[in-house]
PDB file of C-alpha atoms in Angstrom:
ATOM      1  CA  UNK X   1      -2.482 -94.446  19.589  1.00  0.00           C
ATOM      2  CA  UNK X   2      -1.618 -91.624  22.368  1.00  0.00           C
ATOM      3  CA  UNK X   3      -4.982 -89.776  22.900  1.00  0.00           C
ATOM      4  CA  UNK X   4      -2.656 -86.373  23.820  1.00  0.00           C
ATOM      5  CA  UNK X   5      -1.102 -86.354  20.297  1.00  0.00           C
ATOM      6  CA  UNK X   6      -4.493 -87.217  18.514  1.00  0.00           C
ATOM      7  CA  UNK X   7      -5.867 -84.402  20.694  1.00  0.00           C
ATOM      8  CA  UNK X   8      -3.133 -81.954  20.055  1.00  0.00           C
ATOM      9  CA  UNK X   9      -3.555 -82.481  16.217  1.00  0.00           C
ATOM     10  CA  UNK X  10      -7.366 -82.430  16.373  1.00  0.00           C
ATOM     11  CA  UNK X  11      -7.273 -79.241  18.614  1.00  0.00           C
ATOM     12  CA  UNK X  12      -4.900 -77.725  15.752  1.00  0.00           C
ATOM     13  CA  UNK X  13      -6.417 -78.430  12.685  1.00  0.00           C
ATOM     14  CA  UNK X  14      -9.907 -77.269  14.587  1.00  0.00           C
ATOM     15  CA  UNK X  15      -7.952 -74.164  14.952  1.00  0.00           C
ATOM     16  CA  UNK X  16      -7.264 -73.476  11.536  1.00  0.00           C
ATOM     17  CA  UNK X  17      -3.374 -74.399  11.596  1.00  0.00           C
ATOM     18  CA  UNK X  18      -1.638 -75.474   8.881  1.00  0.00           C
ATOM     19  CA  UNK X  19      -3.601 -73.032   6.389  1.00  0.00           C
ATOM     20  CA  UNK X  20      -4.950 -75.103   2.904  1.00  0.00           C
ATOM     21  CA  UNK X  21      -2.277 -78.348   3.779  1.00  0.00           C
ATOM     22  CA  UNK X  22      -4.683 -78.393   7.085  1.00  0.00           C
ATOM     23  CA  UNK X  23      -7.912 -78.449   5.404  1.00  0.00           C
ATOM     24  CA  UNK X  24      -6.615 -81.211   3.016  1.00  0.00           C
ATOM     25  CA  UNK X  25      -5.747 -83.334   6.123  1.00  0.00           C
ATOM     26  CA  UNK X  26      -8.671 -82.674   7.716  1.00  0.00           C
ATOM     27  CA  UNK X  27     -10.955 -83.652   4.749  1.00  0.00           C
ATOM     28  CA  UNK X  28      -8.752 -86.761   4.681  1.00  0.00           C
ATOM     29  CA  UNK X  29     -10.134 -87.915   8.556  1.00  0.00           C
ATOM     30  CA  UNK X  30     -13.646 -86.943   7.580  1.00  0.00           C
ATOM     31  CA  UNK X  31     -12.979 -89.041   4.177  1.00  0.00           C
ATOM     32  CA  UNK X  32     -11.599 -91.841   6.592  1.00  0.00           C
ATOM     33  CA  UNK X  33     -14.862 -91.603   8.613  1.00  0.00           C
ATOM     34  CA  UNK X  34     -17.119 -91.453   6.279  1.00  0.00           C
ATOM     35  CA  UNK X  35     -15.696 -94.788   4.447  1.00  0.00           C
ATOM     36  CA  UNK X  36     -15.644 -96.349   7.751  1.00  0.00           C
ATOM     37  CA  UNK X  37     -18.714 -95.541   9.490  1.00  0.00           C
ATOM     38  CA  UNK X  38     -20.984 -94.154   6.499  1.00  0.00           C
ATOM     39  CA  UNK X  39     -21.741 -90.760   5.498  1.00  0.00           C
ATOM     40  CA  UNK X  40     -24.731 -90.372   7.833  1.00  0.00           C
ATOM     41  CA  UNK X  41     -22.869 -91.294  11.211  1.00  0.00           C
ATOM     42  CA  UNK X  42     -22.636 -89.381  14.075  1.00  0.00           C
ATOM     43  CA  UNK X  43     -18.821 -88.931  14.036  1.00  0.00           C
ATOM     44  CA  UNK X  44     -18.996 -87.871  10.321  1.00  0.00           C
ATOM     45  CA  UNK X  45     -21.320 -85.583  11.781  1.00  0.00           C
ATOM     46  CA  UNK X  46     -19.261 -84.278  14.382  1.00  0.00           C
ATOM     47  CA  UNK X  47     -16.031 -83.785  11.494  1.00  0.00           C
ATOM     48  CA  UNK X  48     -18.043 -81.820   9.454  1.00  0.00           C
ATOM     49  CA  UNK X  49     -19.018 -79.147  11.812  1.00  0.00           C
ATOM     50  CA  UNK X  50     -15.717 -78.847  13.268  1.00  0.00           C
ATOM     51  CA  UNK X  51     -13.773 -76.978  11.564  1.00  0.00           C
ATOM     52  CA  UNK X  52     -13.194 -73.351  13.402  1.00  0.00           C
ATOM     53  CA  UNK X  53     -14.619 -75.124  16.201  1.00  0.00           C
ATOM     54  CA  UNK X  54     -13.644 -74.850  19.832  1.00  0.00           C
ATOM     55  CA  UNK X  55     -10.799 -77.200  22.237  1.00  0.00           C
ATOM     56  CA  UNK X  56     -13.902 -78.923  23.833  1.00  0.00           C
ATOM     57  CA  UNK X  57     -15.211 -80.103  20.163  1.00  0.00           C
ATOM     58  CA  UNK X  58     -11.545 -80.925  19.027  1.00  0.00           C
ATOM     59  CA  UNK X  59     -11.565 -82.784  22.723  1.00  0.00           C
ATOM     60  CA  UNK X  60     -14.789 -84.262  21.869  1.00  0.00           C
ATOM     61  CA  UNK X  61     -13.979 -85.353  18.806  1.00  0.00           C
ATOM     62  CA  UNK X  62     -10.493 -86.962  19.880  1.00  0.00           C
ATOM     63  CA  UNK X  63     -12.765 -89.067  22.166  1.00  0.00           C
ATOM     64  CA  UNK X  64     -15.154 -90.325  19.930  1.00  0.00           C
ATOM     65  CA  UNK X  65     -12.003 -91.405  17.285  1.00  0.00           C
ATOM     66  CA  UNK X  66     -10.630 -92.841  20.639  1.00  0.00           C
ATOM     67  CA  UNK X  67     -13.396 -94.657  21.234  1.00  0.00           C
ATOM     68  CA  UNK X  68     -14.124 -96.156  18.314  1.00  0.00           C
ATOM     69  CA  UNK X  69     -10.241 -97.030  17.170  1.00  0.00           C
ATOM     70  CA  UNK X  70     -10.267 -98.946  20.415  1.00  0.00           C
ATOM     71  CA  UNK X  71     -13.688-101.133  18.807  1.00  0.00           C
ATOM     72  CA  UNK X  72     -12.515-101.130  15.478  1.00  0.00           C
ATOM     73  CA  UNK X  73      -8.864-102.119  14.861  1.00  0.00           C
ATOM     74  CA  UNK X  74      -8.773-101.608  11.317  1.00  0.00           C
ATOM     75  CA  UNK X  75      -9.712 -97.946  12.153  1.00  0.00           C
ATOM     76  CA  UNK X  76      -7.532 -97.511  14.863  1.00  0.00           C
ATOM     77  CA  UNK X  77      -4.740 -98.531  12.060  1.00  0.00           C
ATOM     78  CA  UNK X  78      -5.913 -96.270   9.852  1.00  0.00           C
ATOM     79  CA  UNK X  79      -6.142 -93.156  12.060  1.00  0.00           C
ATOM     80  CA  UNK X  80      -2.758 -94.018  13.653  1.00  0.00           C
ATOM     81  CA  UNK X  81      -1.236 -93.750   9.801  1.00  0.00           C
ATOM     82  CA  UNK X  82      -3.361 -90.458   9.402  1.00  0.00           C
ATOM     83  CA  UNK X  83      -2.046 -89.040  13.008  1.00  0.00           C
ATOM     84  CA  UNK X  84       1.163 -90.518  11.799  1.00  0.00           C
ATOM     85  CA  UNK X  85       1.419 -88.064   8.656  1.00  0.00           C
ATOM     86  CA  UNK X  86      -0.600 -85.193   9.831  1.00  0.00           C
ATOM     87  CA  UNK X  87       1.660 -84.675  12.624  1.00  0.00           C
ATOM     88  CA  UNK X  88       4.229 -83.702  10.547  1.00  0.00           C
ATOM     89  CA  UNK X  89       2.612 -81.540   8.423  1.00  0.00           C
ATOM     90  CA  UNK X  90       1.347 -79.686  11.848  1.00  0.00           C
ATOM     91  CA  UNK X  91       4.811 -79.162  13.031  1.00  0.00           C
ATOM     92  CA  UNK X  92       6.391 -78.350   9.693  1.00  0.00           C
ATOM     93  CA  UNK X  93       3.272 -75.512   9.434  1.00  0.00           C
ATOM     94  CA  UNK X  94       3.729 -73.957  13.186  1.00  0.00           C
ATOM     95  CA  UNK X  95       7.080 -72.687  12.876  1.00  0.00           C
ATOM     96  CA  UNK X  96       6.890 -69.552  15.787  1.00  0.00           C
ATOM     97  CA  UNK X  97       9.565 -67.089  15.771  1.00  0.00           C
ATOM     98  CA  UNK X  98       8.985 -64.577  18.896  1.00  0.00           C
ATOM     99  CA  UNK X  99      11.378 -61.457  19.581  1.00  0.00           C
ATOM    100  CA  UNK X 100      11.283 -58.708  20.892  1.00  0.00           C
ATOM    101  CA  UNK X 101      14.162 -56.126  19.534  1.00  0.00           C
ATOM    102  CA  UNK X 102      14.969 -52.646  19.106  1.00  0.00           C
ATOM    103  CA  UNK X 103      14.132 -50.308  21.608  1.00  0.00           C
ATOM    104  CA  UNK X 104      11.385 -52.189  22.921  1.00  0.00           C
ATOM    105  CA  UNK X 105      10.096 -51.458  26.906  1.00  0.00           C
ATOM    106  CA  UNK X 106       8.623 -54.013  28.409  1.00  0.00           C
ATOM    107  CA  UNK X 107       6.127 -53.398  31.219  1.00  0.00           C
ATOM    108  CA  UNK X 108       4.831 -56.162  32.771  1.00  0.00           C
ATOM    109  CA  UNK X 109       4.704 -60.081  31.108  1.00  0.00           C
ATOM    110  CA  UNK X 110       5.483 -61.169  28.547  1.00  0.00           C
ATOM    111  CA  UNK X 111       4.519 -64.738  26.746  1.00  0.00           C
ATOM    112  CA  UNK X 112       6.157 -65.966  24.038  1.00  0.00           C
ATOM    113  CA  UNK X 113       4.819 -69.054  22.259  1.00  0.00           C
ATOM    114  CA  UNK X 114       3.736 -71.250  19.300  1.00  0.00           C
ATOM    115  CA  UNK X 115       0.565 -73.334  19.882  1.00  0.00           C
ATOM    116  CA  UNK X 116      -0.576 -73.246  23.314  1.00  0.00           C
ATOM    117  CA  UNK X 117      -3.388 -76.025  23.816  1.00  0.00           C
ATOM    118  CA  UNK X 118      -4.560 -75.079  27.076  1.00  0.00           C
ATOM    119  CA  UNK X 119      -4.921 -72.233  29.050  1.00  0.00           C
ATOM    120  CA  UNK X 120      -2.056 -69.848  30.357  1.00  0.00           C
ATOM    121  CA  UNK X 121      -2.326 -68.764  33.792  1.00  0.00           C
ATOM    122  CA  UNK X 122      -0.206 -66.257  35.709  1.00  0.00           C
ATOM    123  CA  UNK X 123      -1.923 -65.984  38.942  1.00  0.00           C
ATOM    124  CA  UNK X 124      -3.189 -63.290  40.520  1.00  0.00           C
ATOM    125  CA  UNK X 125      -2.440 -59.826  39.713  1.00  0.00           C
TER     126      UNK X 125
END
């Protein structure tokens, strides 16, 4: 499994993409968790209090489902099939359409974007 998708998906659903589809999916990991690890685990833990989190828990999180798909197989098969499917209902949910039209004046920059999962930097004023 590539930790940079897992993380980009993580870091979205954190972030509240994909509306009511995104909360079903992301009840579906903690579901996985939970039937893998037991309800009182630490990474069932860590999925519950997520949601409308921060990048560094959805970072934190892709590296404890990292670490323990790479000790458990049968998990890392099952949260490759959930990456698998949630992906796609990620980028069917973050259509962007940016413009800027009519009479618009632009003074200074401008950034036009979908999900940015990271920071934007333009350097110094």
């Amino acid at each position: 499994m590539d930790p940079t998708v897992l993380t980009a998906i993580v870091t979205a659903l954190v972030g509240g993409a994909a509306g009511e589809v995104g909360k079903s999916a992301w009840t579906s990991l903690v579901t996985l968790a939970r039937n893998r690890f037991g309800g009182d685990s630490g990474e069932v833990a860590a999925l519950e209090a997520a949601p409308g989190g921060t990048t560094g828990q959805a970072e934190e999180i892709t590296g404890i489902l990292i670490d323990r798909a790479t000790a458990d197989p049968a998990f890392a098969d099952e949260l490759a099939a959930w990456a698998q499917e949630t992906a796609k209902v990620v980028r069917q949910s973050h259509d962007v359409s940016n413009t800027i039209g009519g009479d618009a004046t632009i003074h200074g920059t401008v950034i036009q974007a979908g999900d940015v999962f990271g920071s934007i930097n333009l350097g110094p004023r």
